[in-house]
Amino acid sequence: MTTGGVIPDRALELDILSGLGPGGVLAGVDEVGRGSLAGPVSVGIALVDADVGQAPDGLRDSKRMTPAARERMAPKVRSWALDVAVGHAGPDVVDGRGGIAALRWAALGDALDRLRGPLPDAVLLDGRHNWWADGSLFDLDSALPHIPVHMRVRADASCSAVAAASVVAKVERDAMMVALDERHPGYDWARNKGYASPAHIRGLARLGPSAHHRTSWHLPGVTQGEAT
């Protein structure tokens, strides 16, 4: 079951799609793991058009769903949307390029490559910062396609396509962190998914950072200069 909150709907995405003309396709996009101490940043993309119908009952922003509810919802989302993909950028990309460039890296080099068919005609992005288009002369190899981007604060809570992207990205990244916990025990990643928690910080203090930590960050529990 979900934990309540706003119910996402299709109002905004249908309004955007109406301006794209017949056959227009919109990509709902959301990111997961941006504030994590370890593991990848992940970008989910869910493609919809005007004809996919209402989203599955129970779909919410992934943060307002229990882990079990997200697991049940992910296959329903994949059946509902035209296509769904998740891309990842590891901590080496975050450390070497920065968090925003890592989001573009995950979207371009992984998620978009996994989509079937042509690129979407527009993007609906959660938040205020248009990281999709925020490139630079030093970041050309992760520049995303020039597609019109529509921004909406809390789109993951109010827009079905973005909520769908948030769910599949969260489920896939969580599974990666559970698998990493088995190979690198001691940080409690199966529970905290790489985010700061007392157990994670104790693990950092005892074991130091792993190869999956973002060592360019000031990691709690790690003596300055210890992360290499």
XYZ file of N, CA and C in Angstrom:
684
model
N 0.838 -1.190 0.000
C 0.000 0.000 0.000
C 0.873 1.239 0.000
N 0.317 2.340 -0.452
C 1.052 3.593 -0.460
C 0.905 4.280 0.885
N 1.723 5.323 1.081
C 1.654 6.082 2.327
C 0.836 7.348 2.166
N 0.036 7.450 1.108
C -0.838 8.605 0.923
C -0.164 9.708 0.146
N -0.694 10.944 0.286
C -0.131 12.085 -0.415
C -0.912 12.388 -1.680
N -0.373 13.307 -2.469
C -1.010 13.740 -3.707
C -1.084 12.579 -4.686
N -2.183 12.495 -5.410
C -2.336 11.466 -6.436
C -1.941 12.062 -7.779
N -0.922 11.524 -8.440
C -0.532 12.075 -9.747
C -1.607 11.824 -10.786
N -1.693 12.745 -11.751
C -2.661 12.572 -12.834
C -2.001 12.940 -14.156
N -2.792 12.934 -15.212
C -2.248 13.148 -16.557
C -2.529 14.551 -17.084
N -3.038 15.436 -16.260
C -3.484 16.739 -16.754
C -2.358 17.507 -17.445
N -1.224 17.661 -16.799
C -0.135 18.437 -17.381
C 0.435 17.741 -18.609
N 0.648 16.450 -18.529
C 1.252 15.763 -19.681
C 0.311 15.766 -20.885
N -0.991 15.655 -20.647
C -1.929 15.721 -21.772
C -1.954 17.121 -22.382
N -1.795 18.141 -21.545
C -1.715 19.500 -22.063
C -0.472 19.672 -22.936
N 0.650 19.143 -22.482
C 1.881 19.219 -23.284
C 1.724 18.422 -24.569
N 1.166 17.233 -24.465
C 0.991 16.383 -25.645
C 0.069 17.028 -26.668
N -0.916 17.788 -26.208
C -1.832 18.430 -27.151
C -1.114 19.432 -28.041
N -0.027 19.993 -27.536
C 0.745 20.933 -28.327
C 1.774 20.290 -29.226
N 1.955 18.975 -29.111
C 2.946 18.277 -29.929
C 2.364 17.763 -31.238
N 1.051 17.746 -31.350
C 0.431 17.239 -32.566
C 0.205 15.744 -32.508
N -0.458 15.188 -33.523
C -0.766 13.758 -33.557
C 0.500 12.912 -33.463
N 0.419 11.879 -32.655
C 1.550 10.962 -32.520
C 2.659 11.461 -31.623
N 2.473 12.605 -30.969
C 3.518 13.146 -30.103
C 3.802 12.237 -28.911
N 5.069 12.193 -28.521
C 5.493 11.360 -27.396
C 6.225 12.228 -26.382
N 5.847 12.081 -25.126
C 6.434 12.840 -24.026
C 7.219 11.895 -23.132
N 8.378 12.352 -22.668
C 9.185 11.585 -21.724
C 9.049 12.181 -20.335
N 8.498 11.423 -19.405
C 8.543 11.795 -18.004
C 9.885 11.348 -17.448
N 10.600 12.248 -16.791
C 11.973 11.968 -16.355
C 12.133 12.315 -14.884
N 12.787 11.411 -14.140
C 13.102 11.692 -12.749
C 14.415 11.018 -12.387
N 15.065 11.548 -11.347
C 16.360 11.006 -10.929
C 16.282 10.482 -9.501
N 17.177 9.532 -9.200
C 17.253 8.908 -7.888
C 18.731 8.799 -7.496
N 19.019 9.001 -6.224
C 20.372 8.766 -5.725
C 21.288 9.955 -5.768
N 20.761 11.115 -6.077
C 21.621 12.285 -6.204
C 22.292 12.654 -4.886
N 21.622 12.459 -3.756
C 22.189 12.808 -2.459
C 22.810 11.644 -1.719
N 22.956 10.513 -2.386
C 23.522 9.329 -1.747
C 25.031 9.473 -1.566
N 25.578 8.809 -0.554
C 27.021 8.803 -0.332
C 27.723 7.757 -1.186
N 26.971 6.760 -1.633
C 27.557 5.644 -2.379
C 26.582 5.183 -3.449
N 27.134 4.478 -4.445
C 26.303 3.962 -5.522
C 26.078 4.979 -6.618
N 25.307 4.600 -7.622
C 25.110 5.470 -8.782
C 24.050 6.525 -8.563
N 24.072 7.535 -9.427
C 22.875 8.339 -9.651
C 22.142 7.673 -10.807
N 20.840 7.623 -10.719
C 20.039 6.893 -11.689
C 18.941 7.793 -12.239
N 18.677 7.655 -13.524
C 17.666 8.457 -14.204
C 16.642 7.521 -14.835
N 15.379 7.723 -14.476
C 14.298 6.960 -15.076
C 13.589 7.777 -16.147
N 13.211 7.118 -17.223
C 12.474 7.753 -18.309
C 11.256 6.888 -18.633
N 10.083 7.508 -18.648
C 8.857 6.809 -19.030
C 8.211 7.561 -20.186
N 8.038 6.894 -21.322
C 7.447 7.508 -22.500
C 5.943 7.280 -22.516
N 5.209 8.359 -22.783
C 3.749 8.260 -22.884
C 3.272 9.072 -24.075
N 2.102 8.715 -24.580
C 1.424 9.546 -25.571
C 0.009 9.808 -25.070
N -0.815 10.381 -25.909
C -2.165 10.728 -25.476
C -3.069 9.508 -25.321
N -2.642 8.356 -25.821
C -3.523 7.198 -25.880
C -3.201 6.104 -24.870
N -2.213 6.297 -23.996
C -1.861 5.214 -23.071
C -2.907 5.014 -21.978
N -3.800 5.971 -21.805
C -4.839 5.827 -20.797
C -4.358 6.228 -19.418
N -5.214 5.989 -18.437
C -4.873 6.366 -17.067
C -3.771 5.470 -16.510
N -2.965 6.059 -15.666
C -1.875 5.310 -15.040
C -2.441 4.263 -14.082
N -1.648 3.262 -13.734
C -2.129 2.221 -12.821
C -2.579 2.796 -11.475
N -3.632 2.227 -10.932
C -4.097 2.629 -9.607
C -2.996 2.418 -8.580
N -2.852 3.397 -7.702
C -1.847 3.278 -6.648
C -0.526 3.910 -6.981
N -0.346 4.393 -8.210
C 0.913 5.045 -8.570
C 1.046 6.350 -7.794
N 2.191 6.519 -7.174
C 2.515 7.736 -6.446
C 3.984 8.074 -6.701
N 4.398 9.233 -6.249
C 5.816 9.538 -6.147
C 6.475 8.392 -5.387
N 7.607 7.899 -5.885
C 8.245 6.718 -5.287
C 8.551 6.919 -3.809
N 8.840 8.161 -3.396
C 9.183 8.414 -1.993
C 7.972 8.245 -1.084
N 6.771 8.240 -1.641
C 5.551 8.080 -0.850
C 4.962 6.679 -0.987
N 5.782 5.750 -1.450
C 5.354 4.364 -1.554
C 6.281 3.489 -0.724
N 5.739 2.449 -0.149
C 6.570 1.504 0.573
C 7.404 0.716 -0.430
N 8.529 0.114 0.010
C 9.314 -0.710 -0.913
C 8.490 -1.801 -1.587
N 7.623 -2.459 -0.825
C 6.805 -3.527 -1.412
C 5.846 -2.974 -2.455
N 5.270 -1.800 -2.183
C 4.349 -1.187 -3.145
C 5.084 -0.789 -4.417
N 6.307 -0.272 -4.284
C 7.096 0.071 -5.479
C 7.396 -1.174 -6.296
N 7.746 -2.259 -5.635
C 8.053 -3.506 -6.345
C 6.838 -3.997 -7.127
N 5.660 -3.883 -6.544
C 4.445 -4.313 -7.248
C 4.098 -3.367 -8.384
N 4.397 -2.082 -8.195
C 4.009 -1.094 -9.188
C 4.917 -1.104 -10.416
N 6.192 -1.401 -10.248
C 7.148 -1.280 -11.356
C 6.716 -2.048 -12.608
N 6.322 -3.320 -12.522
C 5.885 -4.006 -13.751
C 4.603 -3.433 -14.338
N 3.722 -2.900 -13.488
C 2.496 -2.272 -13.994
C 2.838 -1.013 -14.792
N 3.795 -0.247 -14.292
C 4.238 0.956 -14.991
C 4.836 0.593 -16.346
N 5.635 -0.455 -16.375
C 6.258 -0.871 -17.635
C 5.217 -1.331 -18.650
N 4.124 -1.917 -18.164
C 3.057 -2.333 -19.076
C 2.219 -1.144 -19.540
N 2.103 -0.134 -18.698
C 1.268 1.031 -19.028
C 1.955 1.967 -20.016
N 3.192 2.331 -19.770
C 3.896 3.302 -20.608
C 4.253 2.696 -21.964
N 4.503 3.572 -22.930
C 4.973 3.102 -24.237
C 6.313 2.404 -24.115
N 7.175 2.948 -23.272
C 8.495 2.378 -23.035
C 9.043 2.986 -21.758
N 9.913 2.243 -21.107
C 10.524 2.681 -19.853
C 11.987 2.259 -19.866
N 12.855 3.118 -19.361
C 14.262 2.758 -19.244
C 14.859 3.484 -18.050
N 15.908 2.887 -17.490
C 16.646 3.488 -16.388
C 18.117 3.471 -16.745
N 18.789 4.599 -16.522
C 20.219 4.698 -16.757
C 20.951 5.035 -15.470
N 22.229 4.673 -15.416
C 23.006 4.857 -14.199
C 24.364 5.481 -14.524
N 24.832 6.311 -13.610
C 26.193 6.839 -13.669
C 26.847 6.560 -12.328
N 27.958 5.854 -12.342
C 28.594 5.415 -11.117
C 29.291 6.529 -10.358
N 29.796 6.226 -9.166
C 30.468 7.236 -8.356
C 31.707 7.814 -9.017
N 32.334 7.063 -9.912
C 33.486 7.609 -10.630
C 33.072 8.781 -11.516
N 31.871 8.688 -12.098
C 31.369 9.785 -12.929
C 30.990 10.974 -12.046
N 30.345 10.698 -10.911
C 29.991 11.770 -9.985
C 31.250 12.486 -9.508
N 32.268 11.725 -9.139
C 33.512 12.316 -8.647
C 34.249 13.091 -9.731
N 34.269 12.514 -10.936
C 35.064 13.119 -11.995
C 34.386 14.247 -12.741
N 33.064 14.234 -12.778
C 32.343 15.204 -13.595
C 31.373 16.077 -12.810
N 31.016 15.652 -11.612
C 30.034 16.386 -10.830
C 28.652 15.778 -10.966
N 27.783 16.127 -10.023
C 26.473 15.500 -9.963
C 25.573 15.797 -11.138
N 25.574 17.044 -11.618
C 24.685 17.401 -12.729
C 25.120 16.713 -14.006
N 26.426 16.730 -14.277
C 26.926 16.039 -15.467
C 26.651 14.543 -15.380
N 26.682 13.988 -14.165
C 26.406 12.561 -13.995
C 24.958 12.239 -14.354
N 24.038 13.148 -14.038
C 22.650 12.922 -14.439
C 22.527 12.844 -15.956
N 23.184 13.769 -16.643
C 23.129 13.742 -18.108
C 23.799 12.483 -18.647
N 24.889 12.096 -18.027
C 25.602 10.882 -18.437
C 24.676 9.669 -18.319
N 23.969 9.575 -17.192
C 23.065 8.444 -16.981
C 21.923 8.454 -17.990
N 21.396 9.650 -18.285
C 20.280 9.746 -19.230
C 20.725 9.453 -20.654
N 21.869 9.999 -21.042
C 22.312 9.872 -22.432
C 22.955 8.530 -22.710
N 23.926 8.157 -21.887
C 24.718 6.973 -22.201
C 24.085 5.675 -21.804
N 22.945 5.734 -21.139
C 22.350 4.504 -20.628
C 20.847 4.459 -20.897
N 20.096 5.397 -20.316
C 18.634 5.324 -20.411
C 18.134 5.509 -21.838
N 18.576 6.579 -22.517
C 18.080 6.821 -23.879
C 18.480 5.695 -24.821
N 19.655 5.118 -24.608
C 20.105 4.025 -25.467
C 19.235 2.789 -25.319
N 18.559 2.665 -24.185
C 17.746 1.480 -23.945
C 16.309 1.627 -24.450
N 15.925 2.816 -24.829
C 14.574 3.024 -25.329
C 14.430 2.504 -26.746
N 13.274 1.947 -27.027
C 12.989 1.497 -28.381
C 12.422 2.662 -29.183
N 12.693 2.687 -30.460
C 12.073 3.677 -31.331
C 12.757 5.028 -31.269
N 12.111 6.047 -31.847
C 12.699 7.382 -31.938
C 12.711 8.100 -30.598
N 13.434 9.195 -30.551
C 13.480 10.014 -29.347
C 12.123 10.658 -29.087
N 11.824 10.970 -27.831
C 10.566 11.665 -27.538
C 10.575 13.073 -28.117
N 9.394 13.639 -28.242
C 9.250 14.992 -28.801
C 9.388 16.073 -27.741
N 9.238 15.715 -26.470
C 9.372 16.675 -25.374
C 9.683 15.906 -24.101
N 10.218 16.640 -23.124
C 10.595 16.073 -21.828
C 9.850 16.827 -20.732
N 9.324 16.096 -19.764
C 8.737 16.681 -18.558
C 9.643 16.305 -17.398
N 10.255 17.315 -16.789
C 11.322 17.102 -15.820
C 10.898 17.618 -14.451
N 11.177 16.837 -13.430
C 10.867 17.241 -12.066
C 11.854 18.294 -11.574
N 11.365 19.296 -10.852
C 12.244 20.261 -10.213
C 12.248 21.622 -10.869
N 13.204 22.451 -10.433
C 13.370 23.804 -10.972
C 14.570 23.917 -11.895
N 15.534 23.016 -11.756
C 16.782 23.120 -12.497
C 16.752 22.221 -13.726
N 16.868 22.808 -14.878
C 16.839 22.053 -16.126
C 18.209 21.437 -16.405
N 18.514 20.354 -15.667
C 19.815 19.709 -15.860
C 19.909 19.020 -17.215
N 18.764 18.746 -17.846
C 18.779 18.105 -19.171
C 19.538 18.981 -20.177
N 19.326 20.277 -20.094
C 19.926 21.189 -21.075
C 21.115 21.959 -20.515
N 21.425 21.773 -19.235
C 22.461 22.580 -18.580
C 23.835 21.970 -18.825
N 24.300 22.039 -20.068
C 25.626 21.549 -20.412
C 26.640 22.668 -20.441
N 27.846 22.345 -20.842
C 28.894 23.346 -20.964
C 29.867 22.916 -22.046
N 30.782 23.819 -22.401
C 31.792 23.504 -23.403
C 32.693 22.361 -22.950
N 32.741 22.110 -21.646
C 33.609 21.065 -21.110
C 32.869 19.754 -20.894
N 31.623 19.711 -21.318
C 30.777 18.554 -21.039
C 30.055 18.086 -22.294
N 30.688 18.276 -23.439
C 30.010 18.002 -24.705
C 29.722 16.523 -24.906
N 30.532 15.647 -24.327
C 30.310 14.223 -24.551
C 29.113 13.683 -23.781
N 28.530 14.482 -22.890
C 27.304 14.066 -22.225
C 26.151 15.033 -22.509
N 26.278 15.789 -23.597
C 25.198 16.707 -23.964
C 23.995 15.906 -24.455
N 22.837 16.202 -23.908
C 21.630 15.478 -24.278
C 21.002 16.065 -25.534
N 20.181 15.278 -26.232
C 19.532 15.789 -27.444
C 18.733 17.052 -27.161
N 18.689 17.935 -28.144
C 17.952 19.190 -28.002
C 16.461 18.915 -28.180
N 15.814 18.655 -27.066
C 14.386 18.357 -27.013
C 13.742 19.385 -26.094
N 12.584 19.942 -26.447
C 11.926 20.894 -25.539
C 11.703 20.291 -24.160
N 12.072 21.037 -23.130
C 11.963 20.567 -21.752
C 10.937 21.409 -20.996
N 10.005 20.742 -20.342
C 9.009 21.391 -19.500
C 9.338 21.053 -18.052
N 9.384 22.066 -17.196
C 9.729 21.877 -15.798
C 8.473 21.960 -14.927
N 8.437 21.159 -13.895
C 7.354 21.244 -12.908
C 7.912 20.811 -11.548
N 7.851 21.712 -10.583
C 8.254 21.367 -9.226
C 7.305 20.304 -8.684
N 7.895 19.270 -8.099
C 7.160 18.124 -7.563
C 6.363 17.403 -8.628
N 6.905 17.359 -9.816
C 6.253 16.606 -10.890
C 6.157 15.132 -10.554
N 7.101 14.619 -9.755
C 7.033 13.209 -9.378
C 5.808 12.908 -8.518
N 5.253 13.943 -7.870
C 4.062 13.752 -7.047
C 2.776 14.042 -7.796
N 2.841 14.890 -8.833
C 1.607 15.357 -9.471
C 1.403 14.851 -10.891
N 2.431 14.344 -11.549
C 2.343 13.946 -12.964
C 2.619 12.460 -13.107
N 1.702 11.746 -13.737
C 1.793 10.291 -13.809
C 3.074 9.796 -14.464
N 3.470 10.403 -15.577
C 4.647 9.910 -16.304
C 5.912 10.066 -15.474
N 6.024 11.181 -14.748
C 7.213 11.398 -13.924
C 7.186 10.488 -12.703
N 6.016 10.294 -12.117
C 5.890 9.343 -11.010
C 6.297 7.948 -11.466
N 5.888 7.577 -12.674
C 6.270 6.270 -13.212
C 7.779 6.156 -13.354
N 8.414 7.211 -13.864
C 9.867 7.208 -14.004
C 10.541 7.106 -12.646
N 9.987 7.787 -11.642
C 10.589 7.747 -10.310
C 10.509 6.350 -9.704
N 9.409 5.656 -9.931
C 9.238 4.319 -9.367
C 10.217 3.330 -9.979
N 10.304 3.296 -11.308
C 11.187 2.304 -11.932
C 12.652 2.604 -11.616
N 13.011 3.888 -11.543
C 14.391 4.234 -11.210
C 14.718 3.831 -9.775
N 13.799 4.083 -8.859
C 14.023 3.732 -7.460
C 14.142 2.235 -7.276
N 13.262 1.471 -7.902
C 13.288 0.017 -7.757
C 14.585 -0.553 -8.317
N 14.996 -0.089 -9.489
C 16.205 -0.629 -10.104
C 17.447 -0.248 -9.306
N 17.522 1.009 -8.860
C 18.707 1.416 -8.095
C 18.752 0.705 -6.742
N 17.610 0.573 -6.082
C 17.585 -0.133 -4.798
C 18.103 -1.559 -4.941
N 17.702 -2.246 -6.001
C 18.172 -3.612 -6.228
C 19.683 -3.644 -6.423
N 20.224 -2.639 -7.107
C 21.677 -2.561 -7.283
C 22.374 -2.405 -5.936
N 21.820 -1.573 -5.050
C 22.456 -1.350 -3.755
C 22.367 -2.587 -2.861
N 21.280 -3.336 -2.958
C 21.176 -4.587 -2.202
C 22.244 -5.571 -2.684
N 22.436 -5.660 -4.004
C 23.464 -6.545 -4.538
C 24.863 -6.095 -4.117
N 25.104 -4.784 -4.121
C 26.408 -4.268 -3.695
C 26.651 -4.532 -2.212
N 25.600 -4.516 -1.409
C 25.743 -4.788 0.014
C 26.261 -6.203 0.261
N 25.856 -7.141 -0.592
C 26.326 -8.515 -0.439
C 27.819 -8.625 -0.730
N 28.304 -7.809 -1.659
C 29.720 -7.864 -2.030
C 30.592 -6.967 -1.159
N 29.978 -5.955 -0.546
C 30.718 -5.012 0.291
C 29.969 -4.830 1.609
N 29.951 -5.852 2.460
C 29.202 -5.746 3.712
C 29.850 -4.745 4.669
N 29.046 -4.281 5.584
C 29.561 -3.392 6.611
C 29.015 -1.986 6.557
N 28.352 -1.619 5.450
C 27.811 -0.263 5.310
C 26.284 -0.224 5.397
N 25.668 -1.399 5.487
C 24.200 -1.508 5.616
C 23.471 -0.962 4.389
N 24.066 -1.133 3.206
C 23.450 -0.604 1.988
C 22.113 -1.249 1.664
N 21.908 -2.489 2.104
C 20.630 -3.142 1.824
C 19.477 -2.372 2.446
N 19.758 -1.668 3.542
C 18.721 -0.873 4.188
C 18.779 0.594 3.783
N 19.977 1.181 3.813
C 20.035 2.638 3.575
C 20.208 3.010 2.115
N 20.463 2.021 1.253
C 20.600 2.232 -0.192
C 21.696 3.248 -0.546
N 22.686 3.363 0.318
C 23.820 4.250 0.054
C 23.690 5.628 0.649
N 22.534 5.948 1.218
C 22.347 7.251 1.849
C 22.953 7.245 3.252
N 23.143 8.436 3.808
C 23.697 8.552 5.154
C 22.734 7.941 6.165
N 23.249 7.122 7.036
C 22.496 6.557 8.151
C 23.520 6.267 9.241
N 23.089 6.096 10.485
C 24.070 5.786 11.540
C 24.917 4.557 11.218
N 24.284 3.497 10.702
C 25.042 2.288 10.386
C 26.036 2.527 9.250
N 25.618 3.315 8.254
C 26.512 3.618 7.133
C 27.711 4.425 7.621
N 27.463 5.411 8.462
C 28.549 6.249 8.968
C 29.491 5.437 9.851
N 28.947 4.547 10.659
C 29.810 3.667 11.462
C 30.671 2.792 10.565
N 30.099 2.294 9.479
C 30.869 1.492 8.536
C 31.984 2.288 7.893
N 31.708 3.527 7.528
C 32.748 4.374 6.951
C 33.877 4.618 7.956
N 33.518 4.843 9.219
C 34.537 5.083 10.240
C 35.389 3.842 10.481
N 34.781 2.670 10.388
C 35.495 1.424 10.671
C 36.269 0.905 9.463
N 35.653 0.990 8.285
C 36.214 0.364 7.092
C 36.837 1.354 6.114
N 36.482 2.626 6.247
C 36.885 3.597 5.235
C 35.992 3.482 4.012
N 36.176 4.360 3.041
C 35.329 4.338 1.847
C 35.657 3.163 0.934
N 34.633 2.651 0.286
C 34.791 1.576 -0.701
C 34.948 2.182 -2.092
N 35.116 1.306 -3.065
C 35.199 1.759 -4.453
C 33.883 2.324 -4.958
N 32.811 2.115 -4.206
C 31.493 2.590 -4.633
C 31.056 3.856 -3.889
N 31.934 4.419 -3.087
C 31.637 5.679 -2.420
C 32.077 6.861 -3.280
N 31.421 7.980 -3.066
C 31.760 9.216 -3.779
C 32.845 9.933 -2.988
N 34.080 9.587 -3.303
C 35.196 10.027 -2.475
C 35.547 11.494 -2.668
N 34.974 12.158 -3.659
C 35.187 13.599 -3.797
C 34.346 14.370 -2.783
N 33.398 13.695 -2.154
C 32.552 14.317 -1.157
C 33.239 14.268 0.209
N 32.754 15.094 1.123
C 33.187 15.010 2.518
C 32.342 13.931 3.174
N 32.863 12.725 3.226
C 32.100 11.583 3.722
C 32.104 11.578 5.245
N 30.943 11.500 5.856
C 30.902 11.461 7.329
C 31.565 10.200 7.862
N 32.294 10.349 8.944
C 32.979 9.220 9.552
C 34.353 8.951 8.997
N 34.710 9.655 7.920
C 36.013 9.455 7.285
C 36.913 10.622 7.638
N 38.103 10.314 8.150
C 39.059 11.363 8.453
C 39.497 12.036 7.170
N 39.597 13.370 7.199
C 39.979 14.111 6.000
C 41.295 13.582 5.438
N 41.261 13.293 4.141
C 42.441 12.755 3.480
C 42.474 11.247 3.447
N 41.545 10.594 4.166
C 41.518 9.130 4.180
C 40.947 8.555 2.905
N 39.946 9.229 2.325
C 39.325 8.748 1.092
C 40.294 8.902 -0.060
N 40.546 7.813 -0.767
C 41.503 7.834 -1.877
C 40.881 7.185 -3.091
